[in-house]
Short mmCIF file of C-alpha atoms and ligand atoms in Angstrom, two decimals:
data_model
loop_
_atom_site.label_atom_id
_atom_site.label_comp_id
_atom_site.label_asym_id
_atom_site.label_seq_id
_atom_site.Cartn_x
_atom_site.Cartn_y
_atom_site.Cartn_z
CA UNK A 1 100.98 61.51 132.45
CA UNK A 2 102.24 63.71 135.49
CA UNK A 3 105.53 62.73 136.56
CA UNK A 4 107.29 63.93 139.86
CA UNK A 5 110.08 63.39 142.59
CA UNK A 6 109.75 63.89 146.09
CA UNK A 7 111.51 62.09 149.48
CA UNK A 8 109.74 60.19 152.31
CA UNK A 9 109.52 56.98 153.50
CA UNK A 10 106.88 54.41 151.97
CA UNK A 11 104.92 54.05 155.54
CA UNK A 12 103.97 57.39 155.72
CA UNK A 13 102.27 57.75 151.94
CA UNK A 14 98.61 58.74 151.71
CA UNK A 15 98.55 57.80 148.43
CA UNK A 16 96.24 54.61 145.89
CA UNK A 17 99.84 52.28 145.62
CA UNK A 18 103.44 51.97 146.90
CA UNK A 19 105.57 50.48 144.82
CA UNK A 20 108.73 48.81 145.90
CA UNK A 21 110.87 45.79 145.19
CA UNK A 22 112.13 42.61 146.25
CA UNK A 23 114.73 40.68 145.14
CA UNK A 24 115.08 36.89 144.59
CA UNK A 25 115.24 34.94 146.72
CA UNK A 26 112.44 36.47 148.65
CA UNK A 27 114.94 39.62 149.59
CA UNK A 28 113.00 42.41 150.99
CA UNK A 29 114.64 45.61 149.07
CA UNK A 30 114.82 48.93 151.95
CA UNK A 31 111.74 50.37 151.64
CA UNK A 32 109.99 46.61 151.43
CA UNK A 33 112.03 46.24 155.15
CA UNK A 34 110.16 49.48 156.13
CA UNK A 35 106.65 48.50 155.18
CA UNK A 36 107.41 44.91 156.59
CA UNK A 37 108.15 46.43 160.03
CA UNK A 38 105.53 48.61 159.87
CA UNK A 39 102.92 45.95 159.05
CA UNK A 40 104.01 43.58 161.83
CA UNK A 41 106.49 41.36 159.02
CA UNK A 42 102.81 41.20 156.89
CA UNK A 43 105.61 41.28 153.51
CA UNK A 44 107.51 38.61 154.65
CA UNK A 45 104.99 36.21 155.97
CA UNK A 46 103.15 36.37 152.88
CA UNK A 47 106.93 35.82 151.09
CA UNK A 48 107.38 32.80 152.74
CA UNK A 49 104.19 31.38 152.12
CA UNK A 50 105.25 31.80 148.33
CA UNK A 51 102.99 33.71 146.44
CA UNK A 52 106.43 36.15 144.94
CA UNK A 53 110.13 34.54 145.12
CA UNK A 54 111.27 38.10 143.11
CA UNK A 55 111.93 36.82 139.57
CA UNK A 56 112.81 40.13 137.24
CA UNK A 57 109.25 41.05 136.10
CA UNK A 58 107.16 39.43 138.88
CA UNK A 59 104.49 41.24 140.97
CA UNK A 60 102.40 40.85 143.74
CA UNK A 61 99.31 43.59 144.62
CA UNK A 62 98.62 43.26 148.37
CA UNK A 63 95.39 45.90 149.65
CA UNK A 64 95.26 46.66 153.03
CA UNK A 65 98.82 46.46 154.57
CA UNK A 66 98.63 47.20 158.39
CA UNK A 67 100.22 50.06 158.91
CA UNK A 68 100.21 51.89 155.35
CA UNK A 69 98.01 54.75 155.12
CA UNK A 70 97.93 53.48 150.85
CA UNK A 71 95.44 51.97 149.19
CA UNK A 72 97.92 49.17 148.05
CA UNK A 73 100.92 47.90 147.81
CA UNK A 74 102.49 46.47 144.55
CA UNK A 75 105.65 44.57 145.08
CA UNK A 76 107.67 43.97 141.85
CA UNK A 77 109.99 41.39 141.53
CA UNK A 78 113.81 42.52 141.24
CA UNK A 79 116.45 39.45 139.97
CA UNK A 80 119.22 38.97 142.19
CA UNK A 81 120.62 42.29 143.67
CA UNK A 82 123.80 41.75 142.33
CA UNK A 83 122.51 41.00 138.32
CA UNK A 84 120.71 44.39 138.74
CA UNK A 85 121.70 46.27 135.87
CA UNK A 86 120.17 49.00 133.66
CA UNK A 87 118.31 46.88 131.19
CA UNK A 88 117.11 44.91 134.16
CA UNK A 89 116.24 48.09 135.69
CA UNK A 90 114.09 49.43 132.77
CA UNK A 91 112.34 46.23 132.52
CA UNK A 92 111.08 46.62 136.48
CA UNK A 93 109.64 50.04 135.82
CA UNK A 94 108.00 49.40 132.74
CA UNK A 95 106.27 46.24 134.68
CA UNK A 96 105.44 48.58 137.73
CA UNK A 97 103.45 50.79 135.15
CA UNK A 98 102.13 48.51 133.30
CA UNK A 99 100.97 46.75 136.42
CA UNK A 100 99.20 49.98 138.18
CA UNK A 101 97.53 51.22 134.87
CA UNK A 102 95.83 47.91 134.79
CA UNK A 103 94.95 47.49 138.11
CA UNK A 104 93.02 50.37 139.11
CA UNK A 105 95.39 52.80 140.70
CA UNK A 106 95.23 56.44 139.25
CA UNK A 107 98.22 57.78 141.80
CA UNK A 108 101.64 56.12 142.95
CA UNK A 109 104.42 56.26 145.56
CA UNK A 110 107.59 54.27 143.43
CA UNK A 111 110.19 53.33 145.18
CA UNK A 112 112.28 51.67 142.89
CA UNK A 113 114.55 54.36 142.04
CA UNK A 114 115.91 53.85 145.10
CA UNK A 115 117.59 50.64 144.64
CA UNK A 116 121.31 50.23 143.77
CA UNK A 117 121.52 50.21 139.97
CA UNK A 118 125.86 49.06 139.12
CA UNK A 119 127.57 52.69 138.08
CA UNK A 120 124.16 54.27 137.99
CA UNK A 121 123.10 58.17 140.14
CA UNK A 122 119.80 59.41 141.48
CA UNK A 123 120.26 61.48 138.54
CA UNK A 124 120.60 58.29 136.22
CA UNK A 125 117.99 56.59 137.66
CA UNK A 126 115.28 59.56 137.09
CA UNK A 127 115.28 60.25 134.73
CA UNK A 128 115.70 56.46 133.33
CA UNK A 129 112.31 55.84 135.10
CA UNK A 130 110.26 58.75 133.76
CA UNK A 131 111.58 58.24 130.54
CA UNK A 132 110.74 54.36 130.41
CA UNK A 133 107.64 55.02 132.14
CA UNK A 134 106.35 57.84 129.80
CA UNK A 135 107.41 56.01 126.58
CA UNK A 136 105.43 52.44 127.85
CA UNK A 137 102.43 54.24 127.86
CA UNK A 138 102.16 55.64 124.30
CA UNK A 139 99.54 54.77 122.48
CA UNK A 140 99.28 55.63 118.46
CA UNK A 141 95.30 56.05 118.02
CA UNK A 142 95.06 59.02 116.61
CA UNK A 143 93.38 57.29 113.12
CA UNK A 144 90.81 55.55 115.56
CA UNK A 145 87.70 56.62 115.46
CA UNK A 146 87.01 53.82 118.19
CA UNK A 147 89.56 54.88 121.16
CA UNK A 148 90.42 52.33 123.93
CA UNK A 149 89.72 53.84 127.36
CA UNK A 150 90.91 51.86 130.73
CA UNK A 151 88.07 52.68 133.29
CA UNK A 152 90.63 53.66 136.06
CA UNK A 153 93.82 54.67 133.93
CA UNK A 154 97.17 55.90 135.44
CA UNK A 155 97.60 59.89 136.31
CA UNK A 156 100.05 60.44 138.18
CA UNK A 157 103.42 58.76 139.32
CA UNK A 158 105.51 60.38 141.97
CA UNK A 159 109.39 58.80 142.02
CA UNK A 160 111.00 58.47 145.39
CA UNK A 161 114.61 60.01 146.13
CA UNK A 162 116.65 58.59 148.94
CA UNK A 163 117.78 61.71 150.61
CA UNK A 164 116.39 64.97 150.44
CA UNK A 165 120.15 66.53 149.69
CA UNK A 166 119.72 65.00 146.45
CA UNK A 167 115.83 66.64 145.58
CA UNK A 168 117.32 68.92 143.63
CA UNK A 169 119.25 66.96 141.15
CA UNK A 170 116.06 64.89 141.04
CA UNK A 171 113.97 67.19 140.57
CA UNK A 172 116.90 68.36 137.13
CA UNK A 173 116.70 65.32 136.22
CA UNK A 174 112.32 64.58 136.06
CA UNK A 175 112.62 68.17 133.87
CA UNK A 176 114.76 66.88 131.69
CA UNK A 177 113.69 63.79 131.24
CA UNK A 178 110.05 65.04 130.60
CA UNK A 179 110.65 67.36 127.68
CA UNK A 180 112.88 64.20 126.20
CA UNK A 181 109.99 62.22 126.85
CA UNK A 182 107.68 64.41 124.81
CA UNK A 183 109.94 64.53 121.86
CA UNK A 184 110.27 61.14 121.93
CA UNK A 185 106.40 60.95 121.60
CA UNK A 186 106.49 63.35 119.00
CA UNK A 187 109.39 61.66 116.58
CA UNK A 188 107.15 58.22 117.31
CA UNK A 189 103.42 60.35 116.34
CA UNK A 190 105.46 61.35 112.88
CA UNK A 191 106.81 57.72 112.27
CA UNK A 192 103.67 56.36 113.10
CA UNK A 193 101.23 58.22 110.20
CA UNK A 194 100.96 57.17 107.20
CA UNK A 195 102.57 57.59 104.38
CA UNK A 196 98.74 59.42 102.66
CA UNK A 197 98.99 61.81 105.85
CA UNK A 198 102.77 62.34 106.81
CA UNK A 199 103.88 63.74 103.33
CA UNK A 200 107.01 65.84 102.80
CA UNK A 201 104.79 69.26 102.37
CA UNK A 202 103.35 67.58 106.68
CA UNK A 203 107.01 67.07 107.44
CA UNK A 204 107.55 71.03 106.78
CA UNK A 205 104.27 72.16 108.02
CA UNK A 206 105.55 70.51 111.37
CA UNK A 207 108.69 71.96 111.15
CA UNK A 208 107.59 75.43 110.57
CA UNK A 209 104.43 74.77 113.69
CA UNK A 210 107.96 74.02 115.96
CA UNK A 211 109.45 77.17 115.51
CA UNK A 212 106.16 79.35 115.78
CA UNK A 213 105.98 77.80 119.09
CA UNK A 214 110.00 78.59 120.04
CA UNK A 215 111.69 82.24 119.87
CA UNK A 216 115.16 80.83 119.16
CA UNK A 217 113.87 78.11 116.47
CA UNK A 218 113.57 79.02 112.82
CA UNK A 219 113.06 77.45 109.63
CA UNK A 220 113.54 77.77 106.00
CA UNK A 221 112.32 75.84 103.76
CA UNK A 222 113.63 74.78 99.58
CA UNK A 223 111.02 74.40 97.30
CA UNK A 224 111.22 72.05 94.24
CA UNK A 225 112.06 75.35 92.01
CA UNK A 226 114.74 76.28 94.50
CA UNK A 227 116.28 72.66 94.37
CA UNK A 228 116.69 72.85 90.83
CA UNK A 229 118.19 76.66 91.29
CA UNK A 230 121.00 75.08 93.41
CA UNK A 231 121.45 72.33 91.89
CA UNK A 232 120.12 69.20 94.01
CA UNK A 233 119.92 66.83 91.27
CA UNK A 234 120.67 63.89 92.97
CA UNK A 235 117.24 65.05 95.05
CA UNK A 236 115.46 66.09 92.78
CA UNK A 237 116.16 62.67 90.69
CA UNK A 238 114.43 60.77 93.39
CA UNK A 239 111.07 63.06 93.79
CA UNK A 240 110.92 62.51 90.15
CA UNK A 241 108.53 60.11 89.98
CA UNK A 242 105.75 61.10 92.49
CA UNK A 243 102.60 63.49 92.74
CA UNK A 244 104.63 64.45 96.58
CA UNK A 245 106.47 68.36 96.11
CA UNK A 246 110.14 67.87 97.26
CA UNK A 247 111.43 69.72 100.03
CA UNK A 248 115.10 70.62 101.87
CA UNK A 249 113.69 71.81 105.27
CA UNK A 250 116.14 73.51 107.47
CA UNK A 251 115.64 73.97 111.21
CA UNK A 252 118.01 77.02 112.97
CA UNK A 253 118.40 76.98 116.81
CA UNK A 254 120.10 79.87 118.34
CA UNK A 255 121.24 79.11 121.72
CA UNK A 256 124.59 81.27 121.54
CA UNK A 257 124.61 84.53 121.07
CA UNK A 258 128.57 84.45 119.65
CA UNK A 259 128.66 82.96 116.29
CA UNK A 260 129.96 79.74 117.58
CA UNK A 261 130.19 76.88 115.17
CA UNK A 262 127.32 74.66 114.89
CA UNK A 263 126.17 71.34 115.22
CA UNK A 264 124.49 69.83 112.39
CA UNK A 265 121.86 66.90 112.14
CA UNK A 266 120.52 65.93 108.49
CA UNK A 267 117.66 63.19 108.37
CA UNK A 268 116.44 61.16 106.15
CA UNK A 269 113.11 62.22 105.37
CA UNK A 270 112.02 59.51 102.46
CA UNK A 271 107.59 59.57 103.51
CA UNK A 272 106.84 56.78 101.75
CA UNK A 273 109.58 54.70 99.58
CA UNK A 274 108.37 51.99 97.55
CA UNK A 275 111.89 51.22 95.84
CA UNK A 276 110.34 53.64 92.71
CA UNK A 277 111.49 51.11 89.41
CA UNK A 278 113.24 49.08 91.24
CA UNK A 279 110.08 48.53 93.25
CA UNK A 280 110.14 46.78 96.38
CA UNK A 281 108.13 43.63 96.40
CA UNK A 282 104.73 43.85 98.72
CA UNK A 283 105.76 41.73 101.98
CA UNK A 284 105.85 44.45 104.45
CA UNK A 285 106.23 47.22 102.22
CA UNK A 286 103.68 49.43 104.51
CA UNK A 287 106.60 49.75 106.67
CA UNK A 288 108.10 52.06 104.17
CA UNK A 289 105.81 54.97 105.96
CA UNK A 290 108.29 54.38 108.50
CA UNK A 291 112.06 55.61 106.19
CA UNK A 292 110.93 59.08 107.52
CA UNK A 293 112.62 57.86 110.93
CA UNK A 294 115.37 59.97 110.58
CA UNK A 295 113.91 63.13 109.90
CA UNK A 296 111.73 62.30 112.68
CA UNK A 297 114.62 62.07 114.87
CA UNK A 298 115.68 65.40 113.40
CA UNK A 299 112.91 67.61 114.47
CA UNK A 300 112.60 65.74 118.13
CA UNK A 301 115.92 66.24 119.01
CA UNK A 302 115.57 70.32 117.25
CA UNK A 303 112.22 70.45 119.61
CA UNK A 304 113.46 69.66 122.53
CA UNK A 305 117.29 70.80 122.67
CA UNK A 306 114.91 74.51 122.29
CA UNK A 307 112.49 73.51 124.99
CA UNK A 308 115.52 72.61 127.34
CA UNK A 309 117.20 75.97 126.16
CA UNK A 310 120.23 74.22 125.61
CA UNK A 311 123.48 76.61 125.25
CA UNK A 312 124.36 74.85 121.68
CA UNK A 313 123.60 76.11 118.63
CA UNK A 314 122.64 73.48 116.72
CA UNK A 315 120.75 72.85 113.13
CA UNK A 316 118.77 70.22 111.28
CA UNK A 317 118.25 69.21 107.97
CA UNK A 318 116.09 67.27 106.35
CA UNK A 319 115.58 66.53 102.34
CA UNK A 320 112.51 65.05 102.38
CA UNK A 321 110.13 63.46 99.14
CA UNK A 322 108.57 60.96 98.12
CA UNK A 323 110.11 57.68 96.38
CA UNK A 324 107.62 56.28 93.61
CA UNK A 325 107.52 54.33 90.37
CA UNK A 326 105.99 56.54 87.35
CA UNK A 327 106.62 57.20 83.97
CA UNK A 328 109.02 60.25 85.19
CA UNK A 329 110.27 58.40 87.18
CA UNK A 330 114.97 58.28 87.56
CA UNK A 331 115.35 54.76 85.94
CA UNK A 332 118.40 52.47 86.33
CA UNK A 333 121.04 52.84 84.17
CA UNK A 334 120.33 57.04 84.45
CA UNK A 335 123.54 59.14 85.84
CA UNK A 336 122.81 62.58 87.68
CA UNK A 337 125.27 65.34 88.74
CA UNK A 338 124.84 65.64 92.37
CA UNK A 339 125.14 69.52 94.32
CA UNK A 340 129.00 68.20 95.19
CA UNK A 341 128.93 68.00 91.27
CA UNK A 342 130.05 64.54 90.75
CA UNK A 343 128.17 62.44 89.10
CA UNK A 344 126.25 59.23 90.12
CA UNK A 345 125.13 56.03 88.30
CA UNK A 346 121.34 55.27 89.64
CA UNK A 347 122.31 51.75 89.23
CA UNK A 348 119.29 50.81 91.90
CA UNK A 349 116.17 53.57 92.21
CA UNK A 350 115.60 51.74 95.70
CA UNK A 351 118.98 53.10 97.46
CA UNK A 352 117.58 56.66 97.28
CA UNK A 353 118.07 57.50 100.86
CA UNK A 354 122.24 58.15 100.10
CA UNK A 355 120.50 60.04 97.01
CA UNK A 356 119.00 62.92 98.95
CA UNK A 357 121.43 62.52 101.44
CA UNK A 358 124.59 63.12 99.31
CA UNK A 359 122.87 66.80 98.30
CA UNK A 360 121.96 67.36 102.22
CA UNK A 361 125.48 66.43 103.33
CA UNK A 362 127.10 68.94 100.68
CA UNK A 363 124.52 71.43 101.37
CA UNK A 364 125.71 71.85 105.22
CA UNK A 365 129.33 72.81 104.58
CA UNK A 366 128.02 76.37 103.91
CA UNK A 367 127.17 76.50 107.88
CA UNK A 368 130.89 75.55 108.61
CA UNK A 369 129.85 72.74 111.31
CA UNK A 370 131.57 71.84 113.89
CA UNK A 371 130.54 68.10 112.95
CA UNK A 372 127.58 66.82 111.20
CA UNK A 373 125.60 63.59 111.86
CA UNK A 374 123.42 62.40 109.72
CA UNK A 375 120.28 59.52 110.67
CA UNK A 376 118.19 57.52 108.28
CA UNK A 377 117.22 54.19 107.88
CA UNK A 378 119.33 53.44 105.01
CA UNK A 379 119.95 50.13 104.59
CA UNK A 380 118.55 46.68 104.70
CA UNK A 381 122.06 45.04 104.99
CA UNK A 382 122.59 47.08 108.70
CA UNK A 383 119.64 44.97 110.12
CA UNK A 384 121.51 41.64 109.02
CA UNK A 385 124.43 42.59 109.75
CA UNK A 386 123.07 44.04 113.35
CA UNK A 387 119.65 42.49 114.00
CA UNK A 388 117.40 45.35 116.01
CA UNK A 389 119.95 45.95 119.12
CA UNK A 390 121.64 48.63 117.81
CA UNK A 391 122.33 51.05 115.15
CA UNK A 392 124.79 51.25 112.73
CA UNK A 393 127.57 53.99 113.13
CA UNK A 394 130.31 55.21 111.29
CA UNK A 395 132.43 57.98 111.30
CA UNK A 396 135.12 59.81 109.49
CA UNK A 397 136.44 61.34 113.22
CA UNK A 398 137.49 59.56 115.55
CA UNK A 399 136.33 61.57 119.02
CA UNK A 400 132.95 62.00 117.41
CA UNK A 401 132.38 58.21 116.95
CA UNK A 402 133.57 57.57 120.48
CA UNK A 403 130.74 60.44 121.93
CA UNK A 404 128.29 59.00 120.25
CA UNK A 405 128.66 55.45 121.08
CA UNK A 406 129.27 56.79 125.36
CA UNK A 407 125.77 58.45 124.82
CA UNK A 408 124.42 55.22 123.51
CA UNK A 409 125.55 53.64 126.46
CA UNK A 410 124.33 55.72 128.97
CA UNK A 411 121.24 56.04 127.57
CA UNK A 412 120.55 52.50 126.80
CA UNK A 413 119.30 53.78 122.72
CA UNK A 414 123.32 51.99 121.84
CA UNK A 415 125.14 52.62 118.32
CA UNK A 416 127.97 49.81 117.37
CA UNK A 417 130.52 50.54 114.90
CA UNK A 418 130.98 49.62 111.55
CA UNK A 419 134.46 50.55 109.79
CA UNK A 420 134.42 53.06 106.68
CA UNK A 421 137.88 51.57 105.08
CA UNK A 422 139.13 52.67 101.73
CA UNK A 423 138.71 49.22 100.74
CA UNK A 424 135.03 49.01 100.74
CA UNK A 425 134.97 51.96 98.26
CA UNK A 426 135.73 49.56 95.00
CA UNK A 427 132.41 48.46 95.23
CA UNK A 428 131.11 51.74 94.33
CA UNK A 429 132.61 51.79 91.18
CA UNK A 430 130.62 52.72 87.92
CA UNK A 431 131.89 52.69 84.73
CA UNK A 432 130.26 55.68 82.99
CA UNK A 433 129.91 58.02 86.07
CA UNK A 434 132.49 58.88 89.11
CA UNK A 435 130.34 56.17 91.56
CA UNK A 436 127.58 54.17 91.79
CA UNK A 437 124.72 54.70 94.09
CA UNK A 438 125.02 50.37 95.06
CA UNK A 439 127.81 48.42 96.27
CA UNK A 440 126.43 45.41 95.66
CA UNK A 441 125.18 42.85 99.11
CA UNK A 442 128.46 42.31 100.33
CA UNK A 443 128.84 44.74 103.70
CA UNK A 444 125.64 46.72 102.22
CA UNK A 445 125.18 48.94 105.20
CA UNK A 446 129.53 49.87 105.09
CA UNK A 447 129.38 50.44 101.30
CA UNK A 448 126.46 53.00 102.20
CA UNK A 449 128.47 54.93 104.61
CA UNK A 450 131.41 54.80 101.99
CA UNK A 451 129.06 56.31 99.39
CA UNK A 452 128.38 59.24 102.30
CA UNK A 453 132.07 59.50 103.20
CA UNK A 454 132.11 60.84 99.59
CA UNK A 455 130.43 63.74 100.03
CA UNK A 456 131.56 64.71 103.53
CA UNK A 457 135.12 65.06 103.40
CA UNK A 458 135.53 69.23 104.59
CA UNK A 459 134.47 68.52 108.09
CA UNK A 460 133.82 66.01 110.86
CA UNK A 461 130.97 63.54 110.34
CA UNK A 462 128.83 60.38 111.83
CA UNK A 463 126.06 58.42 110.12
CA UNK A 464 124.16 56.83 111.87
CA UNK A 465 121.91 53.39 110.05
CA UNK A 466 118.53 52.92 112.20
CA UNK A 467 117.34 50.88 109.73
CA UNK A 468 116.92 48.15 111.98
CA UNK A 469 116.07 50.43 115.48
CA UNK A 470 113.77 52.84 114.42
CA UNK A 471 111.19 50.12 114.29
CA UNK A 472 109.50 47.21 115.71
CA UNK A 473 107.87 45.24 112.60
CA UNK A 474 104.67 43.14 112.59
CA UNK A 475 101.67 43.28 113.21
CA UNK A 476 101.86 45.61 116.30
CA UNK A 477 104.38 47.35 114.11
CA UNK A 478 105.25 50.83 115.58
CA UNK A 479 108.10 53.70 116.03
CA UNK A 480 110.68 53.28 118.72
CA UNK A 481 111.82 56.89 119.28
CA UNK A 482 115.48 55.75 118.61
CA UNK A 483 118.12 57.38 118.54
CA UNK A 484 116.41 60.08 119.46
CA UNK A 485 117.45 59.48 123.41
CA UNK A 486 121.16 58.90 122.01
CA UNK A 487 121.07 62.14 120.19
CA UNK A 488 119.88 64.43 122.89
CA UNK A 489 122.01 63.05 125.25
CA UNK A 490 125.33 63.67 122.77
CA UNK A 491 124.06 67.72 122.94
CA UNK A 492 123.47 67.53 126.87
CA UNK A 493 126.82 66.44 126.72
CA UNK A 494 128.29 68.51 124.62
CA UNK A 495 126.62 71.70 126.97
CA UNK A 496 129.65 70.86 129.68
CA UNK A 497 132.73 69.93 127.42
CA UNK A 498 132.61 72.81 126.26
CA UNK A 499 136.15 74.27 126.10
CA UNK A 500 136.66 76.58 128.92
CA UNK A 501 136.84 80.57 128.13
CA UNK A 502 140.26 81.88 127.49
CA UNK A 503 142.45 83.27 130.58
CA UNK A 504 144.50 86.41 130.32
N1 LIG B 1 114.25 51.96 103.05
C1 LIG B 1 115.49 51.32 102.61
C2 LIG B 1 115.93 50.40 103.84
C3 LIG B 1 115.67 49.57 104.89
C4 LIG B 1 115.16 48.25 104.22
C5 LIG B 1 115.32 50.63 106.02
C6 LIG B 1 114.48 47.41 105.37
C7 LIG B 1 114.78 48.90 106.87
C8 LIG B 1 113.99 47.89 106.68
C9 LIG B 1 116.46 51.90 101.27
O1 LIG B 1 116.17 53.25 100.78
C10 LIG B 1 116.52 50.98 100.74
O2 LIG B 1 116.00 50.55 99.93
N2 LIG B 1 117.93 50.23 100.83
C11 LIG B 1 118.27 49.01 99.64
C12 LIG B 1 119.30 49.26 99.30
C13 LIG B 1 120.02 48.29 98.24
C14 LIG B 1 119.25 48.67 96.69
C15 LIG B 1 121.74 48.53 97.78
C16 LIG B 1 118.24 47.87 100.56
O3 LIG B 1 118.93 47.80 101.66
O4 LIG B 1 117.75 46.70 100.32
MN1 LIG B 2 114.76 52.29 99.54
ZN1 LIG B 3 114.67 54.15 101.85
#
């Protein structure tokens, strides 16, 4: 779909549909007022008759409104004006897009971006509108032989900018939003693709394809033999039960010529998690195809960073395996020596994410990172703790925690802090190795974080548990593309907070 921005009055638009807001109770937004004025109170008289109260998400499609040049006018209920916040704004945009798509307007000019949202400027409103609109049109039908099609689909939407003066800002926001939205689609496609298609080898191919497209993006892949030579024994232990070859993928983006310390992202890439010998119950086991969502978010973020040519150095590292039971699989009670040299007792083969991550986290020390952020669908316990709205966020460095929480708030892709206190660490004691890979039921998301913390002492680090947020469950199971919005915002913010050059 095509997105654009422009400034101009609604009554002057020659288009299939103009979209304007109506607040509750029956109060017209600025754009709605202009149409009301030109049409001799056509809108107010309809509202007076009781056709639309203005409640959040209500819609009313009008045809041939006098005085306008558009085929239709779509009224969208915005709720009470003083309640209009980020989440309501997103709902209004989604509702408008779906209605347009289903009612035959192939093109529209939308004035909802002119609404007042507390604390949000034009740049934010345009960015969110485009990202949300793009996202709400997503379908995964690659594997359907009969694709559903709409007879007159929405093809182009133009968002209004209230003043001409703000057009350059809006155009920048629109450019950024389109690149981000495309990246989010890439993440969703990778996640939604089932385990027999999206294997570790497939992820390697995708990473290579991306580097082929971008000059300053490079890819390195460690194969099983190389991983053995280096001593990635924790990662290899997980891969042992599967016929699929394991890999460690490294994507390097160089946006700064100087040798500045890179920001490193590490994504869990378990392309299917059966649990291994500690096998999972069969109910909803299909959803474990999403266990590579962390990896997908890293690939997606690197592609967006390269598209936007951000002035940063970013490295993405993806340990990728399939977790399966077999005669060769790692068994409960086995002890492995991780890349760090620490020994791990594998008490549960279903706690595999931390095993592949700990070796990747040790490996990235060599890049002398500014910060390291790992992203993983790590624990069911995180879903119990925070449900499906917030990512679980843990960090050994407070400023990083704050920056990530803020990036989440800005984009609506929110995270919430969980503690990494030493007291929790005791739950990971093993009587025959340095550490056990599980810490019992209590505080399971936190003990998983504590496990990783044992491998990240040499740098500033944060861990994002996306088990509850990376996909929606059930019959309509689908990837959400999270936490790509949070991560890319964090990186965009980093570009402007670079230390100023030294003054002599
Ligand atoms: N991939 C799962 C975590 C998960 C569970 C994500 C449910 C999304 C929904 C992870 O590998 C896992 O199996 N974790 C175990 C850890 C346990 C054995 C300590 C879990 O959460 O049950
Ligand atoms: Mn598991
Ligand atoms: Zn897993």
